Coordinates of C-alpha atoms in Angstrom, one line a residue:
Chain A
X1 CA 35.2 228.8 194.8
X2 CA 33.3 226.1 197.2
X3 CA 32.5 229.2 199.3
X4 CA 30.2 230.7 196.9
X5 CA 28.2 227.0 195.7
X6 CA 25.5 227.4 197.7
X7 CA 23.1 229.1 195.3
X8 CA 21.6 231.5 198.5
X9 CA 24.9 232.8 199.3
X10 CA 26.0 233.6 195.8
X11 CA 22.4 235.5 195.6
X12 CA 23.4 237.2 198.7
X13 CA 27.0 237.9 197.8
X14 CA 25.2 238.7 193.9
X15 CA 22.9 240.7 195.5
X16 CA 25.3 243.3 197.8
X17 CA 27.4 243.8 194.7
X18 CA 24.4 245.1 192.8
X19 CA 23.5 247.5 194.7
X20 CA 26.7 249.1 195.3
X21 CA 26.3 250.4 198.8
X22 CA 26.1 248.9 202.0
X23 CA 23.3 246.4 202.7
X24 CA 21.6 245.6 206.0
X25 CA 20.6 241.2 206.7
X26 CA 16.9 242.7 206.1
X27 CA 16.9 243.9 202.7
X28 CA 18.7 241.2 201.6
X29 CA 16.5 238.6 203.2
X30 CA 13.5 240.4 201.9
X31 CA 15.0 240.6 198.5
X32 CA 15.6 236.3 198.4
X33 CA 12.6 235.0 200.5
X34 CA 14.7 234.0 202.9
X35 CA 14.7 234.4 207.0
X36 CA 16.4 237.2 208.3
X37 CA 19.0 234.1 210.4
X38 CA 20.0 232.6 207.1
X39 CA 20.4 236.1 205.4
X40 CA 22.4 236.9 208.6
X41 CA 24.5 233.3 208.3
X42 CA 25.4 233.5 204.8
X43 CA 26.5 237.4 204.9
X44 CA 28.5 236.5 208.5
X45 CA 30.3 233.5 206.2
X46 CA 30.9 236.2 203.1
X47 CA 32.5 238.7 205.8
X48 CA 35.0 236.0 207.2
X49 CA 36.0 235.1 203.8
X50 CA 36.8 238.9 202.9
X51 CA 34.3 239.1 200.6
X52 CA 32.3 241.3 202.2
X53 CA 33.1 244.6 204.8
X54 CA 30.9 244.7 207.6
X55 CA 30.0 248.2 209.6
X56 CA 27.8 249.5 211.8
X57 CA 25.0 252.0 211.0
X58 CA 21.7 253.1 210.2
X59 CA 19.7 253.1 207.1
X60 CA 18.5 256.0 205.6
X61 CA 20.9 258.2 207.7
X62 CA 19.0 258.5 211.3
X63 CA 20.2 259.6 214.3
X64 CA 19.9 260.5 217.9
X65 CA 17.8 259.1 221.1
X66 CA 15.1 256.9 218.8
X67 CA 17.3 255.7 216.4
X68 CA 17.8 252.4 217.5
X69 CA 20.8 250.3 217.8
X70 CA 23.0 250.5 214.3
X71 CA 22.6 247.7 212.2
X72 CA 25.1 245.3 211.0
X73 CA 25.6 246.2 207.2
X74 CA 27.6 244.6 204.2
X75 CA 29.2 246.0 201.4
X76 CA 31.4 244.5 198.4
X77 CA 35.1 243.8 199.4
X78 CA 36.8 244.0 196.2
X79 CA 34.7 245.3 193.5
X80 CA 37.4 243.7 191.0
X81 CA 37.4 240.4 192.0
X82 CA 36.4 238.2 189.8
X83 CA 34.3 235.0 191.2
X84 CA 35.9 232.3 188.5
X85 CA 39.0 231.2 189.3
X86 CA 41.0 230.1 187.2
X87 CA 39.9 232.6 184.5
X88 CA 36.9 231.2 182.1
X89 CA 35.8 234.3 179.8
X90 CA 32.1 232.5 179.4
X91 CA 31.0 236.3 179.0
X92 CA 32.8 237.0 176.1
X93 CA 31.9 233.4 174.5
X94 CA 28.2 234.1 175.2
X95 CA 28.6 237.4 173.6
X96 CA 29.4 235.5 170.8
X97 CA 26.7 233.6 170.4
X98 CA 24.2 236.3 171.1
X99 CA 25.2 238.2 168.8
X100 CA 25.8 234.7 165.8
X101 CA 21.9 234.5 166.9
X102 CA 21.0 237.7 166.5
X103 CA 22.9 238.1 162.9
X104 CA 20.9 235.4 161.2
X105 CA 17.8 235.5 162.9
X106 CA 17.6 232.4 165.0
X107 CA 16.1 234.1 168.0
X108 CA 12.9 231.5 168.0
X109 CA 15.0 228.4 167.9
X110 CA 17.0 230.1 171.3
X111 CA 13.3 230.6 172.6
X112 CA 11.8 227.2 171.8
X113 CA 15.1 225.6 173.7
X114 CA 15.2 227.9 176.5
X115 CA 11.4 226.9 176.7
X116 CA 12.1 223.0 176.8
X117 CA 14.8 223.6 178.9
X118 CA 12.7 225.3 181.9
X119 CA 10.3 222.6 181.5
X120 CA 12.8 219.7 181.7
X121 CA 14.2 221.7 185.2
X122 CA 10.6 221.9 186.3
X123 CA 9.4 217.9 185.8
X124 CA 12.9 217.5 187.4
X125 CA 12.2 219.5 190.2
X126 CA 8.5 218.6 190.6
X127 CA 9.3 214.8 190.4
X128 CA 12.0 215.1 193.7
X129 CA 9.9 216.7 195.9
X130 CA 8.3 214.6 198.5
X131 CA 6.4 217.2 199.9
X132 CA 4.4 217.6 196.8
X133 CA 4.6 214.3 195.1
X134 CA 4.6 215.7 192.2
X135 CA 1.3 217.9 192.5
X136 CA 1.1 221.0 190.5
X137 CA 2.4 224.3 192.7
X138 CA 4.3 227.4 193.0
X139 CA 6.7 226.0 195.7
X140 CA 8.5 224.1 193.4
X141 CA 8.7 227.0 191.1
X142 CA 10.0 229.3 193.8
X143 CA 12.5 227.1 194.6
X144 CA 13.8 226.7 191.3
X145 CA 13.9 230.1 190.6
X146 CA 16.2 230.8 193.7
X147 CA 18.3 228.1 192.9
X148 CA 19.0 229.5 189.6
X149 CA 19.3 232.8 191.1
X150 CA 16.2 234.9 190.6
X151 CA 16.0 236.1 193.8
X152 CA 12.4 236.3 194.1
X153 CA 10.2 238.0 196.2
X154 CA 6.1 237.8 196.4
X155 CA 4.3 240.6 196.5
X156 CA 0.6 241.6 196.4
X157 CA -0.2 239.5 193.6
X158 CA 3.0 239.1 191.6
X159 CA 6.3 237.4 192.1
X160 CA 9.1 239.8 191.4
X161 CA 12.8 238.1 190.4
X162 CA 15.2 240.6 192.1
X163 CA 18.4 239.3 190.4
X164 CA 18.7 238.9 186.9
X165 CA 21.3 236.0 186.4
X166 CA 22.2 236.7 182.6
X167 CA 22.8 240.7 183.7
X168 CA 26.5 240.3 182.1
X169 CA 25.2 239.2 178.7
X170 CA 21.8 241.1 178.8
X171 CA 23.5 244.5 179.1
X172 CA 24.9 244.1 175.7
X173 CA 22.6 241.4 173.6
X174 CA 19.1 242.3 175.5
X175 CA 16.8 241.2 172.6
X176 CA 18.2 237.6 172.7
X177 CA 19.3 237.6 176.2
X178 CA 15.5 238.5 177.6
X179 CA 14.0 236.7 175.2
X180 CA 15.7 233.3 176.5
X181 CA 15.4 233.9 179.4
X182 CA 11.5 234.6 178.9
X183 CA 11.4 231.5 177.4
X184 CA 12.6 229.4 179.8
X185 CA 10.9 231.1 183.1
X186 CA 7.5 230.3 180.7
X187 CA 8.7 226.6 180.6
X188 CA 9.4 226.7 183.9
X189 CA 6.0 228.0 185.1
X190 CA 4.5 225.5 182.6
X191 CA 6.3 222.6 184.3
X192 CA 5.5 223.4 187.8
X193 CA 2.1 223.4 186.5
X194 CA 1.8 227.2 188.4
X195 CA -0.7 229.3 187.7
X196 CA 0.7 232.5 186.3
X197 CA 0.9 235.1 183.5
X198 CA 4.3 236.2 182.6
X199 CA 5.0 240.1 181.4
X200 CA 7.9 242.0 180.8
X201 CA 8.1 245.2 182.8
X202 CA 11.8 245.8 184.3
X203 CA 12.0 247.3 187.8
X204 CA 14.9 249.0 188.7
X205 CA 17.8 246.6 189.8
X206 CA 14.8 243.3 188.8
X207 CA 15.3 240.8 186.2
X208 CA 12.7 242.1 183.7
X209 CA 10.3 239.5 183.7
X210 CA 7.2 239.3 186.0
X211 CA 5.1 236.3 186.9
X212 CA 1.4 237.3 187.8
X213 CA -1.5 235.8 189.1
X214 CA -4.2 235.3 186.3
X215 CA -6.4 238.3 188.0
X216 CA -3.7 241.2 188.7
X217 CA -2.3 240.7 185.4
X218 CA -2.1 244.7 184.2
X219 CA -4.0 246.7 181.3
X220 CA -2.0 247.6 178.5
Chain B
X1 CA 36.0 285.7 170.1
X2 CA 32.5 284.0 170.6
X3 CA 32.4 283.1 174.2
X4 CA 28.4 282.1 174.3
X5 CA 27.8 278.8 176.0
X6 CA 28.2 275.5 173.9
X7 CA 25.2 274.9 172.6
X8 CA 23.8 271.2 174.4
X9 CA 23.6 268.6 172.2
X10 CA 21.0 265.3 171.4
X11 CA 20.9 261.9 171.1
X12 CA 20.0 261.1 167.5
X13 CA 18.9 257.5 167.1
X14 CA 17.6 256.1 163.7
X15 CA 16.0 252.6 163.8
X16 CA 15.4 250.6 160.7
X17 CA 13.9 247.1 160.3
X18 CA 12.8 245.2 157.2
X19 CA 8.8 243.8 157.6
X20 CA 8.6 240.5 157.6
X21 CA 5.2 240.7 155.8
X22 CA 2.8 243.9 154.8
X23 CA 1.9 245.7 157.3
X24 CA -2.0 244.6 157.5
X25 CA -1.2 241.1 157.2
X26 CA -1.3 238.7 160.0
X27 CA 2.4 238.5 161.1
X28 CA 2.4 242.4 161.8
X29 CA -0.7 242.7 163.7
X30 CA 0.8 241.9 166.9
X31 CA 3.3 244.4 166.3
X32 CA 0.9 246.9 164.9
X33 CA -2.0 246.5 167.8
X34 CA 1.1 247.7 170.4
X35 CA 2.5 250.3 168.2
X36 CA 0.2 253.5 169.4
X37 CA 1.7 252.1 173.2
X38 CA 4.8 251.1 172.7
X39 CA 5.0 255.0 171.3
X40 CA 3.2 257.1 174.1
X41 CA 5.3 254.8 176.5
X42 CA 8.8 256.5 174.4
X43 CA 6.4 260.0 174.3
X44 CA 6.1 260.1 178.4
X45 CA 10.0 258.2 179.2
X46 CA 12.0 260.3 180.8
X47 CA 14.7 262.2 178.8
X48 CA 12.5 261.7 175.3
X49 CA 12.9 264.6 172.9
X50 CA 10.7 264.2 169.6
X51 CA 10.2 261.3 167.2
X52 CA 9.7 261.5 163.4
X53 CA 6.0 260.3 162.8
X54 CA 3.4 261.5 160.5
X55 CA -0.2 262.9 161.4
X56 CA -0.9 259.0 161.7
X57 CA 1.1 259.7 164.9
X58 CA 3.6 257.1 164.4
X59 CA 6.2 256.6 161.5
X60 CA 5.0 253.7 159.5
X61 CA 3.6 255.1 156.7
X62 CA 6.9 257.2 156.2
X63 CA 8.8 254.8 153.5
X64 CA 11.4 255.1 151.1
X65 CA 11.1 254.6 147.4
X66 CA 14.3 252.3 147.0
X67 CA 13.6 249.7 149.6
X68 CA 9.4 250.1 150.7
X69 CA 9.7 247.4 152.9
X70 CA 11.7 249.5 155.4
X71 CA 10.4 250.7 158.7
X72 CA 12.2 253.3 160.6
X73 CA 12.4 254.7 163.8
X74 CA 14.1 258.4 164.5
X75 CA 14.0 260.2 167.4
X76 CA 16.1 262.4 169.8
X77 CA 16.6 261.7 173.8
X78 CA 18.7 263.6 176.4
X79 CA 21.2 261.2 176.9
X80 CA 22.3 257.4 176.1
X81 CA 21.6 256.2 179.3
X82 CA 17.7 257.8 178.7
X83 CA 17.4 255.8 175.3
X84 CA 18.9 252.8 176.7
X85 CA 16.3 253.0 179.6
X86 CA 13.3 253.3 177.5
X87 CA 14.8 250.5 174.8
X88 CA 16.0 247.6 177.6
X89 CA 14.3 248.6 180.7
X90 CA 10.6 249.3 179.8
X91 CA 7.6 247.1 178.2
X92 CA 9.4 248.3 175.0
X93 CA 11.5 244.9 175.4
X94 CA 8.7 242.8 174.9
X95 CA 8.4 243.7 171.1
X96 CA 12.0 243.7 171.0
X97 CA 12.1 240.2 172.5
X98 CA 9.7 238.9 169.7
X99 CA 11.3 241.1 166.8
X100 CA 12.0 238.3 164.1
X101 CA 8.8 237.7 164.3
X102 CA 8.0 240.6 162.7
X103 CA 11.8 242.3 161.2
X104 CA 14.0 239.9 159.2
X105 CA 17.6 240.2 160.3
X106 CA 19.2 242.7 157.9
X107 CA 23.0 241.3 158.0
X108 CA 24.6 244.6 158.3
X109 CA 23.9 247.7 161.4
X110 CA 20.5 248.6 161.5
X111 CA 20.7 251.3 164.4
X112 CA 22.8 254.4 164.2
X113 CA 23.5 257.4 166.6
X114 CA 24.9 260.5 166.6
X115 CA 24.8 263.9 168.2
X116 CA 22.7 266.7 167.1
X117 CA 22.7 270.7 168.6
X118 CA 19.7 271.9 170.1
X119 CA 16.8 272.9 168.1
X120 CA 18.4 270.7 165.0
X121 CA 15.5 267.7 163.9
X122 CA 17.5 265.3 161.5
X123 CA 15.6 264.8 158.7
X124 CA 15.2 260.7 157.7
X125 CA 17.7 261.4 154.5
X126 CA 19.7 262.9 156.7
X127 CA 19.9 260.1 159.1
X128 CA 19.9 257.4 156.8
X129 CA 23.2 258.9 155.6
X130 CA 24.6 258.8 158.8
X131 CA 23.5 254.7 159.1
X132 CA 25.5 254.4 155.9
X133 CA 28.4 256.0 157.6
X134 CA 28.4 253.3 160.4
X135 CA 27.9 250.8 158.0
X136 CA 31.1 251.9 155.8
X137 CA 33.4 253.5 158.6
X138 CA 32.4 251.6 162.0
X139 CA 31.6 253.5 165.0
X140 CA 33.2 257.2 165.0
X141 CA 31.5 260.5 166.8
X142 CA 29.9 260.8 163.7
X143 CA 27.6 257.4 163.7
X144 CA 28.3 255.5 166.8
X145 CA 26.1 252.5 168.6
X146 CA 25.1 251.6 172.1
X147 CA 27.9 249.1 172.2
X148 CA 30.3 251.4 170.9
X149 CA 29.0 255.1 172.2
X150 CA 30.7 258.0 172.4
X151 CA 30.3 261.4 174.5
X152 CA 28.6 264.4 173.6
X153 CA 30.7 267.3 172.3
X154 CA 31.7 269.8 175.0
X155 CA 30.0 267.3 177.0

């Protein structure tokens, strides 16, 4: 589906389906670091496609003079749709190899590759940047990480990934699932040179990996 | 006829890894140094019951005589989805990210669970019988998994 290859409206579309319930253009251009305009483009294109159902109303249920004028919000149109057509069952084949991993022990050799692959993705990223020129810097970084999907967000400190984009597989193989994909966001903060800590502490909805800066890194 | 409420029931979960090394060598001091943690993080999730541990406060110095270089792990929660939440969704996946460096892959089901009535604390015999079930039968009401989980009774 050439409607969903730009990787800021998949994490759009991604996005409204997680959270099963109707989403307003804010939330879901606070949730990718994007403007509020392309939030609002890429959810107007999802609606004309059918992908999305628009309506009109207010968050958090208020009413009355004061209100303000209803926002436009967006919801999944078919909750069974499936976004690979024809069918490819890469789910059921990465399930697979999770759990071949998993059954005789080969979690470090999946960490070590995930690790060289972020890195490779980073040089590559890093080296085609003319703004940057190949200088060390989160902007690389954060535009790796919502190409692949992340999702992130900044925030006091700490750059949250609001999308997980191995949620399929993770749900059921978690232990090599997160630990890839630990690996590779390390290799990818290693190859944009950035400065920050990585911990695990899963949010509700987040992918469960945090990057920190060196100084709010918390006590455990 | 008895016609007093159906008792509620609890998860049962029983854990077991084989150490990679002794427990004060080298390879399980990353482990060990997050253990007291890792277990008031499970004490304070929501939906935690009670764990097995000894007056060390956690459980590793409860082995068994025909395989000493078994840990295990017992406890009862409220629900799946509370057990799942503390296992996948807490700073309890980062140990579980880097478990083969510390637990060799056993080749067989090393996590069991089953239901248990109120007031009832599964004794480690009890539970390792129940792992042995799984392990012989697949997953039935009797010894089930998180991929494979089935409903309370009465539930």
């Amino acid at each position: 589906m050439r409607l969903l290859g730009d990787p800021v409206r998949r994490a759009a579309y991604e996005l409204v389906v997680s959270r099963k319930r109707a989403v307003s253009r804010g939330e879901v251009a606070d949730a990718l670091g994007v403007s509020r305009t392309l939030a609002a483009f890429h959810l107007d294109r999802l609606a004309e496609a059918e992908l999305l159902i628009v309506s009109q109303g207010r968050l958090g249920g208020r009413t009355g003079p004061g209100a303000g004028r209803p926002a436009k919000l967006y919801r999944q149109a078919r909750p069974d749709l499936d976004l690979l057509i024809p069918p490819r069952r890469y789910d059921l084949a990465a399930t697979l190899l999770a759990d071949a991993v998993a059954s005789v022990g080969a979690e470090a050799e999946v960490q070590r590759l995930a690790r060289e692959l972020g890195r490779r993705l980073a040089r590559e990223e890093v080296a085609s940047d003319p703004a940057t020129g190949g200088a060390a810097s989160t902007d690389p970084l954060l535009r790796i990480l919502r190409n692949l999907g992340y999702a992130p967000r900044i925030a006091a400190g700490e750059i949250r990934l609001s999308n997980c984009p191995f949620h399929a597989i993770a749900d059921q193989n978690a232990p090599v699932v997160c630990g890839m994909n630990h690996a590779c966001l390390e290799g990818l903060v290693e190859g944009c040179g950035a400065e920050l800590i990585l911990s695990m502490d899963p949010g509700p909805g987040d992918c469960c990996v945090v990057l920190h800066l060196p100084a709010r890194l918390p006590e455990f | 006829m008895d016609r007093s409420p159906a008792p509620r029931h609890y998860l049962a979960q029983l854990n077991v890894g084989r150490m990679q090394a002794p427990l004060d060598s080298l390879v399980m001091e990353p482990f060990m140094s997050r253990l007291d943690e890792i277990n008031g993080l499970a004490d304070g999730s929501p939906g935690f019951v009670w764990r097995l541990k000894s007056d060390s406060g956690n459980a590793t110095d409860i082995r068994v005589d025909d395989d000493p270089t078994l840990l295990f792990n017992l406890s009862l929660w409220d629900s799946i989805q509370s057990l799942r939440d503390f296992v996948y969704r807490s700073r309890h996946l980062d140990l579980l990210r880097r478990r083969r460096e510390f637990f060799v892959p056993l080749g067989e089901e090393h996590l069991v669970l089953w239901w248990v009535p109120s007031g009832h604390f599964p004794s480690l015999q009890e539970a390792r019988q129940r792992l042995g079930d799984l392990r012989a039968r697949g997953a039935t009401q009797d010894a089930f998994t998180l991929r494979a989980p089935f409903a309370a009774p009465n539930a």
